[in-house]
Amino acid sequence: MKVQHYQVSRKRKSRRRRMIAFRAAVILFVCLIVGGGVYLGLRLWGPLQTSPSSSESGSPQSNPPESADSGDAPAGSSSAADSSSRGGDTSAPANADYSILDDAVFVGNSVIDDLNTYNILPNSDFFARTGLTVTTVMTKSTVKGTVPVIDELNNKKYGKVILMFGLNELGWDYPSVFKEDYGKVIDAVRQRQPNAKIYIQSLLPVSAAASQKNTNNVNNPRIREYNALLKELAQEKKVVYLDVASALQDAQGNLPDEASADGIHPNIAYCHRWVDYIRDSLEQ
């Protein structure tokens, strides 16, 4: 009887150990599933991060910096979800009249592309590419295009050509080369649009945090240095300089934190301020 009792007790203990091991395996499996789901969710729907891509600059540098733009998307390709992820009010101001820009074309990098993405100026044309510079505008097409961006101006007559370059050139070793190459862009625009009025815009400020981070030399002191060069260039080339930075910066000369999710690209509310400044300047 003692032997039989011992065997029964041993079987019970064995079953109990197997049950404990099974429960532990189930708990571990559930933890792995939940942990994997959380990780996947953060990767897919986590906060927008700006990952600089390689610069497309062709100008002389000792170590070409990465582009300040993120990604490499065609102009106007961002979805509504992508647009809203940059933060800010997504509604247009009541009774906003931007018809003075109906005959305008905007050419530049990803910051210009924001205006197209937000559809603030549906009657204007946009030719933009992430990472575009004053050199690659002569050789690179928009992602959906088949000709260099500059040659997109051959297909239609415009009353206004509004340019914005410089963000991706802040890391160049020689700012004077940037100014010289920008002058060549203006000359190329004149060849293709002899009757259009040409405008060059100042670089927009970045947030204090982005300026302090100083990725690829993107900081507000450097931006102000480049804007001084652009103002000189406008006078030399007899084009109009638009100080759009003044419409978006705070008292310290920074882009306010609420103006941008990444500290560089303004959200739709601040893009409206930007366009308001251009409209008001053209109406004067």
PDB file of C-alpha atoms in Angstrom:
ATOM      1  CA  MET A   1       0.000   0.000   0.000  1.00  0.00           C
ATOM      2  CA  LYS A   2       2.822   2.384   0.787  1.00  0.00           C
ATOM      3  CA  VAL A   3       4.424   1.707  -2.571  1.00  0.00           C
ATOM      4  CA  GLN A   4       1.137   2.304  -4.377  1.00  0.00           C
ATOM      5  CA  HIS A   5       0.556   5.524  -2.440  1.00  0.00           C
ATOM      6  CA  TYR A   6       4.091   6.668  -3.250  1.00  0.00           C
ATOM      7  CA  GLN A   7       3.558   6.015  -6.952  1.00  0.00           C
ATOM      8  CA  VAL A   8       0.257   7.941  -6.986  1.00  0.00           C
ATOM      9  CA  SER A   9       1.855  10.864  -5.174  1.00  0.00           C
ATOM     10  CA  ARG A  10       4.754  10.834  -7.609  1.00  0.00           C
ATOM     11  CA  LYS A  11       2.388  10.883 -10.594  1.00  0.00           C
ATOM     12  CA  ARG A  12       0.471  13.822  -9.093  1.00  0.00           C
ATOM     13  CA  LYS A  13       3.691  15.784  -8.572  1.00  0.00           C
ATOM     14  CA  SER A  14       4.753  14.985 -12.124  1.00  0.00           C
ATOM     15  CA  ARG A  15       1.404  16.192 -13.500  1.00  0.00           C
ATOM     16  CA  ARG A  16       1.641  19.341 -11.353  1.00  0.00           C
ATOM     17  CA  ARG A  17       5.133  20.104 -12.667  1.00  0.00           C
ATOM     18  CA  ARG A  18       3.956  19.588 -16.240  1.00  0.00           C
ATOM     19  CA  MET A  19       0.976  21.878 -15.605  1.00  0.00           C
ATOM     20  CA  ILE A  20       3.215  24.574 -14.101  1.00  0.00           C
ATOM     21  CA  ALA A  21       5.604  24.284 -17.042  1.00  0.00           C
ATOM     22  CA  PHE A  22       2.688  24.493 -19.500  1.00  0.00           C
ATOM     23  CA  ARG A  23       1.271  27.600 -17.797  1.00  0.00           C
ATOM     24  CA  ALA A  24       4.701  29.226 -17.762  1.00  0.00           C
ATOM     25  CA  ALA A  25       5.080  28.513 -21.488  1.00  0.00           C
ATOM     26  CA  VAL A  26       1.645  30.012 -22.187  1.00  0.00           C
ATOM     27  CA  ILE A  27       2.450  33.143 -20.162  1.00  0.00           C
ATOM     28  CA  LEU A  28       5.810  33.530 -21.956  1.00  0.00           C
ATOM     29  CA  PHE A  29       4.107  33.110 -25.346  1.00  0.00           C
ATOM     30  CA  VAL A  30       1.481  35.738 -24.496  1.00  0.00           C
ATOM     31  CA  CYS A  31       4.193  38.162 -23.304  1.00  0.00           C
ATOM     32  CA  LEU A  32       6.090  37.682 -26.551  1.00  0.00           C
ATOM     33  CA  ILE A  33       2.946  38.321 -28.620  1.00  0.00           C
ATOM     34  CA  VAL A  34       2.040  41.473 -26.635  1.00  0.00           C
ATOM     35  CA  GLY A  35       5.622  42.768 -26.672  1.00  0.00           C
ATOM     36  CA  GLY A  36       5.894  42.193 -30.401  1.00  0.00           C
ATOM     37  CA  GLY A  37       2.601  43.982 -30.988  1.00  0.00           C
ATOM     38  CA  VAL A  38       3.702  47.001 -28.965  1.00  0.00           C
ATOM     39  CA  TYR A  39       7.033  47.174 -30.794  1.00  0.00           C
ATOM     40  CA  LEU A  40       5.341  46.903 -34.195  1.00  0.00           C
ATOM     41  CA  GLY A  41       2.831  49.577 -33.221  1.00  0.00           C
ATOM     42  CA  LEU A  42       5.578  51.980 -32.204  1.00  0.00           C
ATOM     43  CA  ARG A  43       7.433  51.363 -35.461  1.00  0.00           C
ATOM     44  CA  LEU A  44       4.339  51.925 -37.596  1.00  0.00           C
ATOM     45  CA  TRP A  45       2.519  54.672 -35.707  1.00  0.00           C
ATOM     46  CA  GLY A  46       5.167  56.227 -33.511  1.00  0.00           C
ATOM     47  CA  PRO A  47       6.068  59.956 -33.622  1.00  0.00           C
ATOM     48  CA  LEU A  48       7.409  61.358 -36.885  1.00  0.00           C
ATOM     49  CA  GLN A  49      11.208  61.306 -36.952  1.00  0.00           C
ATOM     50  CA  THR A  50      13.361  63.210 -39.411  1.00  0.00           C
ATOM     51  CA  SER A  51      16.043  60.938 -40.871  1.00  0.00           C
ATOM     52  CA  PRO A  52      18.413  62.963 -43.032  1.00  0.00           C
ATOM     53  CA  SER A  53      19.206  61.442 -46.416  1.00  0.00           C
ATOM     54  CA  SER A  54      22.334  61.849 -48.454  1.00  0.00           C
ATOM     55  CA  SER A  55      22.880  65.252 -50.037  1.00  0.00           C
ATOM     56  CA  GLU A  56      22.520  65.548 -53.783  1.00  0.00           C
ATOM     57  CA  SER A  57      24.789  68.577 -53.920  1.00  0.00           C
ATOM     58  CA  GLY A  58      27.317  68.746 -56.681  1.00  0.00           C
ATOM     59  CA  SER A  59      29.264  71.692 -55.218  1.00  0.00           C
ATOM     60  CA  PRO A  60      32.798  71.269 -53.856  1.00  0.00           C
ATOM     61  CA  GLN A  61      32.975  70.118 -50.236  1.00  0.00           C
ATOM     62  CA  SER A  62      35.532  68.199 -48.222  1.00  0.00           C
ATOM     63  CA  ASN A  63      32.866  65.895 -46.777  1.00  0.00           C
ATOM     64  CA  PRO A  64      29.449  66.363 -48.409  1.00  0.00           C
ATOM     65  CA  PRO A  65      26.837  66.507 -45.632  1.00  0.00           C
ATOM     66  CA  GLU A  66      23.592  64.636 -45.594  1.00  0.00           C
ATOM     67  CA  SER A  67      20.515  66.433 -46.845  1.00  0.00           C
ATOM     68  CA  ALA A  68      18.466  68.395 -44.343  1.00  0.00           C
ATOM     69  CA  ASP A  69      15.335  67.136 -46.068  1.00  0.00           C
ATOM     70  CA  SER A  70      13.916  63.778 -45.052  1.00  0.00           C
ATOM     71  CA  GLY A  71      12.937  61.064 -47.511  1.00  0.00           C
ATOM     72  CA  ASP A  72      12.791  61.439 -51.271  1.00  0.00           C
ATOM     73  CA  ALA A  73       9.149  61.812 -52.251  1.00  0.00           C
ATOM     74  CA  PRO A  74       7.680  63.439 -55.331  1.00  0.00           C
ATOM     75  CA  ALA A  75       6.103  66.834 -55.044  1.00  0.00           C
ATOM     76  CA  GLY A  76       2.539  66.553 -53.859  1.00  0.00           C
ATOM     77  CA  SER A  77       2.854  62.848 -53.027  1.00  0.00           C
ATOM     78  CA  SER A  78       2.321  63.123 -49.248  1.00  0.00           C
ATOM     79  CA  SER A  79      -0.989  61.840 -48.004  1.00  0.00           C
ATOM     80  CA  ALA A  80      -3.423  63.755 -45.795  1.00  0.00           C
ATOM     81  CA  ALA A  81      -2.345  61.565 -42.910  1.00  0.00           C
ATOM     82  CA  ASP A  82       1.287  62.502 -43.514  1.00  0.00           C
ATOM     83  CA  SER A  83       0.333  66.182 -43.584  1.00  0.00           C
ATOM     84  CA  SER A  84      -1.614  66.116 -40.343  1.00  0.00           C
ATOM     85  CA  SER A  85       1.208  64.246 -38.618  1.00  0.00           C
ATOM     86  CA  ARG A  86       3.321  67.415 -38.799  1.00  0.00           C
ATOM     87  CA  GLY A  87       0.897  69.015 -36.365  1.00  0.00           C
ATOM     88  CA  GLY A  88      -1.168  72.166 -36.299  1.00  0.00           C
ATOM     89  CA  ASP A  89      -4.614  73.192 -37.464  1.00  0.00           C
ATOM     90  CA  THR A  90      -5.549  71.560 -40.775  1.00  0.00           C
ATOM     91  CA  SER A  91      -8.282  74.034 -41.704  1.00  0.00           C
ATOM     92  CA  ALA A  92      -7.830  76.956 -44.091  1.00  0.00           C
ATOM     93  CA  PRO A  93      -8.439  80.505 -42.809  1.00  0.00           C
ATOM     94  CA  ALA A  94     -11.912  81.795 -43.552  1.00  0.00           C
ATOM     95  CA  ASN A  95     -12.187  83.922 -46.704  1.00  0.00           C
ATOM     96  CA  ALA A  96      -8.502  83.467 -47.573  1.00  0.00           C
ATOM     97  CA  ASP A  97      -7.974  84.911 -51.048  1.00  0.00           C
ATOM     98  CA  TYR A  98      -4.760  83.807 -52.723  1.00  0.00           C
ATOM     99  CA  SER A  99      -5.853  84.431 -56.305  1.00  0.00           C
ATOM    100  CA  ILE A 100      -2.907  86.784 -56.829  1.00  0.00           C
ATOM    101  CA  LEU A 101      -0.767  83.621 -56.887  1.00  0.00           C
ATOM    102  CA  ASP A 102      -2.847  81.790 -59.494  1.00  0.00           C
ATOM    103  CA  ASP A 103      -0.213  82.528 -62.172  1.00  0.00           C
ATOM    104  CA  ALA A 104       2.713  81.545 -59.939  1.00  0.00           C
ATOM    105  CA  VAL A 105       5.011  78.550 -59.966  1.00  0.00           C
ATOM    106  CA  PHE A 106       7.004  77.507 -56.895  1.00  0.00           C
ATOM    107  CA  VAL A 107      10.338  75.726 -57.323  1.00  0.00           C
ATOM    108  CA  GLY A 108      12.472  74.287 -54.537  1.00  0.00           C
ATOM    109  CA  ASN A 109      13.005  71.567 -51.966  1.00  0.00           C
ATOM    110  CA  SER A 110      10.737  69.729 -49.516  1.00  0.00           C
ATOM    111  CA  VAL A 111       9.753  72.935 -47.702  1.00  0.00           C
ATOM    112  CA  ILE A 112       8.191  74.162 -50.944  1.00  0.00           C
ATOM    113  CA  ASP A 113       6.537  70.773 -51.297  1.00  0.00           C
ATOM    114  CA  ASP A 114       4.648  71.404 -48.049  1.00  0.00           C
ATOM    115  CA  LEU A 115       2.605  74.116 -49.724  1.00  0.00           C
ATOM    116  CA  ASN A 116       1.606  71.674 -52.420  1.00  0.00           C
ATOM    117  CA  THR A 117       0.891  68.891 -49.929  1.00  0.00           C
ATOM    118  CA  TYR A 118      -1.447  71.101 -47.910  1.00  0.00           C
ATOM    119  CA  ASN A 119      -3.227  72.315 -51.077  1.00  0.00           C
ATOM    120  CA  ILE A 120      -3.141  75.912 -49.872  1.00  0.00           C
ATOM    121  CA  LEU A 121      -2.604  77.179 -53.416  1.00  0.00           C
ATOM    122  CA  PRO A 122      -4.529  74.789 -55.692  1.00  0.00           C
ATOM    123  CA  ASN A 123      -4.170  77.063 -58.727  1.00  0.00           C
ATOM    124  CA  SER A 124      -0.400  77.464 -58.482  1.00  0.00           C
ATOM    125  CA  ASP A 125       2.112  74.997 -59.914  1.00  0.00           C
ATOM    126  CA  PHE A 126       4.832  73.292 -57.885  1.00  0.00           C
ATOM    127  CA  PHE A 127       8.042  71.634 -58.961  1.00  0.00           C
ATOM    128  CA  ALA A 128       9.848  70.367 -55.893  1.00  0.00           C
ATOM    129  CA  ARG A 129      11.967  67.482 -54.793  1.00  0.00           C
ATOM    130  CA  THR A 130      13.265  66.461 -51.405  1.00  0.00           C
ATOM    131  CA  GLY A 131      16.972  67.231 -51.168  1.00  0.00           C
ATOM    132  CA  LEU A 132      16.953  69.577 -54.170  1.00  0.00           C
ATOM    133  CA  THR A 133      19.760  72.163 -54.314  1.00  0.00           C
ATOM    134  CA  VAL A 134      20.809  75.023 -56.576  1.00  0.00           C
ATOM    135  CA  THR A 135      22.983  72.553 -58.480  1.00  0.00           C
ATOM    136  CA  THR A 136      20.733  69.501 -58.701  1.00  0.00           C
ATOM    137  CA  VAL A 137      17.771  71.589 -59.892  1.00  0.00           C
ATOM    138  CA  MET A 138      19.663  71.632 -63.215  1.00  0.00           C
ATOM    139  CA  THR A 139      20.016  67.846 -63.414  1.00  0.00           C
ATOM    140  CA  LYS A 140      17.458  66.116 -61.195  1.00  0.00           C
ATOM    141  CA  SER A 141      13.815  65.665 -62.118  1.00  0.00           C
ATOM    142  CA  THR A 142      10.870  65.544 -59.773  1.00  0.00           C
ATOM    143  CA  VAL A 143      10.340  61.914 -58.806  1.00  0.00           C
ATOM    144  CA  LYS A 144       7.473  61.639 -61.299  1.00  0.00           C
ATOM    145  CA  GLY A 145       9.105  63.902 -63.870  1.00  0.00           C
ATOM    146  CA  THR A 146      11.230  63.054 -66.891  1.00  0.00           C
ATOM    147  CA  VAL A 147      13.229  66.285 -67.287  1.00  0.00           C
ATOM    148  CA  PRO A 148      15.388  68.335 -64.916  1.00  0.00           C
ATOM    149  CA  VAL A 149      13.272  70.432 -62.567  1.00  0.00           C
ATOM    150  CA  ILE A 150      14.465  73.661 -64.184  1.00  0.00           C
ATOM    151  CA  ASP A 151      13.142  72.470 -67.566  1.00  0.00           C
ATOM    152  CA  GLU A 152       9.631  72.072 -66.177  1.00  0.00           C
ATOM    153  CA  LEU A 153       9.445  75.841 -66.688  1.00  0.00           C
ATOM    154  CA  ASN A 154       9.509  75.341 -70.462  1.00  0.00           C
ATOM    155  CA  ASN A 155       5.982  73.999 -70.654  1.00  0.00           C
ATOM    156  CA  LYS A 156       3.872  76.969 -69.559  1.00  0.00           C
ATOM    157  CA  LYS A 157       4.054  80.745 -69.243  1.00  0.00           C
ATOM    158  CA  TYR A 158       3.970  82.081 -65.692  1.00  0.00           C
ATOM    159  CA  GLY A 159       3.566  85.549 -64.291  1.00  0.00           C
ATOM    160  CA  LYS A 160       5.604  84.771 -61.184  1.00  0.00           C
ATOM    161  CA  VAL A 161       8.411  82.310 -60.441  1.00  0.00           C
ATOM    162  CA  ILE A 162       8.989  81.902 -56.704  1.00  0.00           C
ATOM    163  CA  LEU A 163      12.163  80.093 -55.683  1.00  0.00           C
ATOM    164  CA  MET A 164      13.368  78.628 -52.394  1.00  0.00           C
ATOM    165  CA  PHE A 165      16.768  76.999 -51.996  1.00  0.00           C
ATOM    166  CA  GLY A 166      19.371  76.857 -49.258  1.00  0.00           C
ATOM    167  CA  LEU A 167      18.202  74.380 -46.622  1.00  0.00           C
ATOM    168  CA  ASN A 168      20.237  71.550 -48.114  1.00  0.00           C
ATOM    169  CA  GLU A 169      23.175  73.835 -48.833  1.00  0.00           C
ATOM    170  CA  LEU A 170      23.725  75.012 -45.237  1.00  0.00           C
ATOM    171  CA  GLY A 171      26.469  72.436 -44.822  1.00  0.00           C
ATOM    172  CA  TRP A 172      28.446  73.545 -47.870  1.00  0.00           C
ATOM    173  CA  ASP A 173      32.002  74.592 -47.108  1.00  0.00           C
ATOM    174  CA  TYR A 174      31.749  77.742 -49.220  1.00  0.00           C
ATOM    175  CA  PRO A 175      28.584  79.868 -48.926  1.00  0.00           C
ATOM    176  CA  SER A 176      29.913  81.985 -51.795  1.00  0.00           C
ATOM    177  CA  VAL A 177      29.545  78.949 -54.070  1.00  0.00           C
ATOM    178  CA  PHE A 178      25.906  78.659 -53.006  1.00  0.00           C
ATOM    179  CA  LYS A 179      25.333  82.291 -53.928  1.00  0.00           C
ATOM    180  CA  GLU A 180      27.080  81.893 -57.282  1.00  0.00           C
ATOM    181  CA  ASP A 181      25.134  78.760 -58.188  1.00  0.00           C
ATOM    182  CA  TYR A 182      21.854  80.380 -57.117  1.00  0.00           C
ATOM    183  CA  GLY A 183      22.652  83.193 -59.535  1.00  0.00           C
ATOM    184  CA  LYS A 184      22.936  80.610 -62.309  1.00  0.00           C
ATOM    185  CA  VAL A 185      19.496  79.283 -61.373  1.00  0.00           C
ATOM    186  CA  ILE A 186      18.030  82.788 -61.700  1.00  0.00           C
ATOM    187  CA  ASP A 187      19.662  83.145 -65.119  1.00  0.00           C
ATOM    188  CA  ALA A 188      18.195  79.797 -66.188  1.00  0.00           C
ATOM    189  CA  VAL A 189      14.740  80.855 -65.015  1.00  0.00           C
ATOM    190  CA  ARG A 190      15.001  84.067 -67.045  1.00  0.00           C
ATOM    191  CA  GLN A 191      15.872  82.096 -70.163  1.00  0.00           C
ATOM    192  CA  ARG A 192      12.772  79.946 -69.761  1.00  0.00           C
ATOM    193  CA  GLN A 193      10.390  82.586 -68.403  1.00  0.00           C
ATOM    194  CA  PRO A 194      11.550  85.941 -69.842  1.00  0.00           C
ATOM    195  CA  ASN A 195       8.297  87.731 -68.986  1.00  0.00           C
ATOM    196  CA  ALA A 196       7.874  86.396 -65.454  1.00  0.00           C
ATOM    197  CA  LYS A 197       8.737  88.254 -62.293  1.00  0.00           C
ATOM    198  CA  ILE A 198      11.225  86.292 -60.216  1.00  0.00           C
ATOM    199  CA  TYR A 199      11.172  86.079 -56.423  1.00  0.00           C
ATOM    200  CA  ILE A 200      13.699  84.437 -54.117  1.00  0.00           C
ATOM    201  CA  GLN A 201      12.573  83.614 -50.619  1.00  0.00           C
ATOM    202  CA  SER A 202      14.585  83.709 -47.435  1.00  0.00           C
ATOM    203  CA  LEU A 203      15.225  80.433 -45.680  1.00  0.00           C
ATOM    204  CA  LEU A 204      12.727  79.720 -42.927  1.00  0.00           C
ATOM    205  CA  PRO A 205      14.023  79.590 -39.344  1.00  0.00           C
ATOM    206  CA  VAL A 206      14.134  76.286 -37.496  1.00  0.00           C
ATOM    207  CA  SER A 207      13.109  75.634 -33.913  1.00  0.00           C
ATOM    208  CA  ALA A 208      15.502  76.350 -31.064  1.00  0.00           C
ATOM    209  CA  ALA A 209      15.872  72.603 -30.472  1.00  0.00           C
ATOM    210  CA  ALA A 210      16.648  71.888 -34.138  1.00  0.00           C
ATOM    211  CA  SER A 211      19.096  74.792 -34.207  1.00  0.00           C
ATOM    212  CA  GLN A 212      20.881  73.496 -31.121  1.00  0.00           C
ATOM    213  CA  LYS A 213      21.000  69.976 -32.587  1.00  0.00           C
ATOM    214  CA  ASN A 214      22.747  71.497 -35.626  1.00  0.00           C
ATOM    215  CA  THR A 215      22.334  68.498 -37.911  1.00  0.00           C
ATOM    216  CA  ASN A 216      24.137  69.134 -41.223  1.00  0.00           C
ATOM    217  CA  ASN A 217      24.878  72.691 -40.048  1.00  0.00           C
ATOM    218  CA  VAL A 218      21.167  73.534 -39.912  1.00  0.00           C
ATOM    219  CA  ASN A 219      21.052  76.260 -37.284  1.00  0.00           C
ATOM    220  CA  ASN A 220      19.540  79.721 -37.118  1.00  0.00           C
ATOM    221  CA  PRO A 221      22.802  81.734 -37.125  1.00  0.00           C
ATOM    222  CA  ARG A 222      23.810  79.921 -40.326  1.00  0.00           C
ATOM    223  CA  ILE A 223      20.334  80.507 -41.783  1.00  0.00           C
ATOM    224  CA  ARG A 224      20.629  84.235 -41.076  1.00  0.00           C
ATOM    225  CA  GLU A 225      24.034  84.241 -42.779  1.00  0.00           C
ATOM    226  CA  TYR A 226      22.543  82.635 -45.882  1.00  0.00           C
ATOM    227  CA  ASN A 227      19.568  84.994 -45.855  1.00  0.00           C
ATOM    228  CA  ALA A 228      21.977  87.958 -45.927  1.00  0.00           C
ATOM    229  CA  LEU A 229      23.584  86.403 -49.012  1.00  0.00           C
ATOM    230  CA  LEU A 230      20.170  85.938 -50.623  1.00  0.00           C
ATOM    231  CA  LYS A 231      19.286  89.572 -50.023  1.00  0.00           C
ATOM    232  CA  GLU A 232      22.530  90.632 -51.713  1.00  0.00           C
ATOM    233  CA  LEU A 233      21.885  88.241 -54.590  1.00  0.00           C
ATOM    234  CA  ALA A 234      18.396  89.647 -55.143  1.00  0.00           C
ATOM    235  CA  GLN A 235      19.812  93.154 -55.457  1.00  0.00           C
ATOM    236  CA  GLU A 236      22.558  92.029 -57.828  1.00  0.00           C
ATOM    237  CA  LYS A 237      20.196  90.029 -60.053  1.00  0.00           C
ATOM    238  CA  LYS A 238      17.383  92.576 -59.813  1.00  0.00           C
ATOM    239  CA  VAL A 239      14.831  90.104 -58.506  1.00  0.00           C
ATOM    240  CA  VAL A 240      12.529  90.439 -55.500  1.00  0.00           C
ATOM    241  CA  TYR A 241      13.667  89.185 -52.102  1.00  0.00           C
ATOM    242  CA  LEU A 242      10.856  87.878 -49.894  1.00  0.00           C
ATOM    243  CA  ASP A 243      11.736  87.871 -46.195  1.00  0.00           C
ATOM    244  CA  VAL A 244       9.296  85.076 -45.370  1.00  0.00           C
ATOM    245  CA  ALA A 245      11.315  84.176 -42.261  1.00  0.00           C
ATOM    246  CA  SER A 246      10.039  87.315 -40.556  1.00  0.00           C
ATOM    247  CA  ALA A 247       6.470  86.011 -40.749  1.00  0.00           C
ATOM    248  CA  LEU A 248       7.221  82.732 -38.988  1.00  0.00           C
ATOM    249  CA  GLN A 249       9.920  83.449 -36.393  1.00  0.00           C
ATOM    250  CA  ASP A 250       9.406  84.298 -32.736  1.00  0.00           C
ATOM    251  CA  ALA A 251      11.056  87.154 -30.819  1.00  0.00           C
ATOM    252  CA  GLN A 252      14.287  85.143 -30.546  1.00  0.00           C
ATOM    253  CA  GLY A 253      14.405  84.405 -34.273  1.00  0.00           C
ATOM    254  CA  ASN A 254      13.385  80.757 -33.907  1.00  0.00           C
ATOM    255  CA  LEU A 255      10.535  78.808 -35.435  1.00  0.00           C
ATOM    256  CA  PRO A 256       8.060  78.360 -32.548  1.00  0.00           C
ATOM    257  CA  ASP A 257       7.771  74.837 -31.172  1.00  0.00           C
ATOM    258  CA  GLU A 258       4.077  74.647 -32.050  1.00  0.00           C
ATOM    259  CA  ALA A 259       4.843  75.511 -35.685  1.00  0.00           C
ATOM    260  CA  SER A 260       6.430  72.212 -36.638  1.00  0.00           C
ATOM    261  CA  ALA A 261       6.590  68.598 -35.564  1.00  0.00           C
ATOM    262  CA  ASP A 262      10.205  68.175 -36.660  1.00  0.00           C
ATOM    263  CA  GLY A 263      11.399  71.721 -36.002  1.00  0.00           C
ATOM    264  CA  ILE A 264      12.114  72.339 -39.707  1.00  0.00           C
ATOM    265  CA  HIS A 265       9.015  71.859 -41.865  1.00  0.00           C
ATOM    266  CA  PRO A 266       6.164  74.205 -40.870  1.00  0.00           C
ATOM    267  CA  ASN A 267       2.706  72.793 -40.301  1.00  0.00           C
ATOM    268  CA  ILE A 268      -0.326  73.985 -42.252  1.00  0.00           C
ATOM    269  CA  ALA A 269      -1.167  76.836 -39.879  1.00  0.00           C
ATOM    270  CA  TYR A 270       2.300  78.330 -40.301  1.00  0.00           C
ATOM    271  CA  CYS A 271       2.277  77.599 -44.031  1.00  0.00           C
ATOM    272  CA  HIS A 272      -0.789  79.833 -44.190  1.00  0.00           C
ATOM    273  CA  ARG A 273       1.170  82.566 -42.396  1.00  0.00           C
ATOM    274  CA  TRP A 274       3.920  82.058 -44.948  1.00  0.00           C
ATOM    275  CA  VAL A 275       1.547  82.381 -47.911  1.00  0.00           C
ATOM    276  CA  ASP A 276      -0.204  85.361 -46.305  1.00  0.00           C
ATOM    277  CA  TYR A 277       3.150  87.139 -46.174  1.00  0.00           C
ATOM    278  CA  ILE A 278       3.824  86.429 -49.860  1.00  0.00           C
ATOM    279  CA  ARG A 279       0.340  87.564 -50.869  1.00  0.00           C
ATOM    280  CA  ASP A 280       0.575  90.767 -48.839  1.00  0.00           C
ATOM    281  CA  SER A 281       4.037  91.518 -50.246  1.00  0.00           C
ATOM    282  CA  LEU A 282       2.823  91.083 -53.824  1.00  0.00           C
ATOM    283  CA  GLU A 283      -0.192  93.317 -53.220  1.00  0.00           C
ATOM    284  CA  GLN A 284       1.916  96.257 -52.008  1.00  0.00           C
TER     285      GLN A 284
END
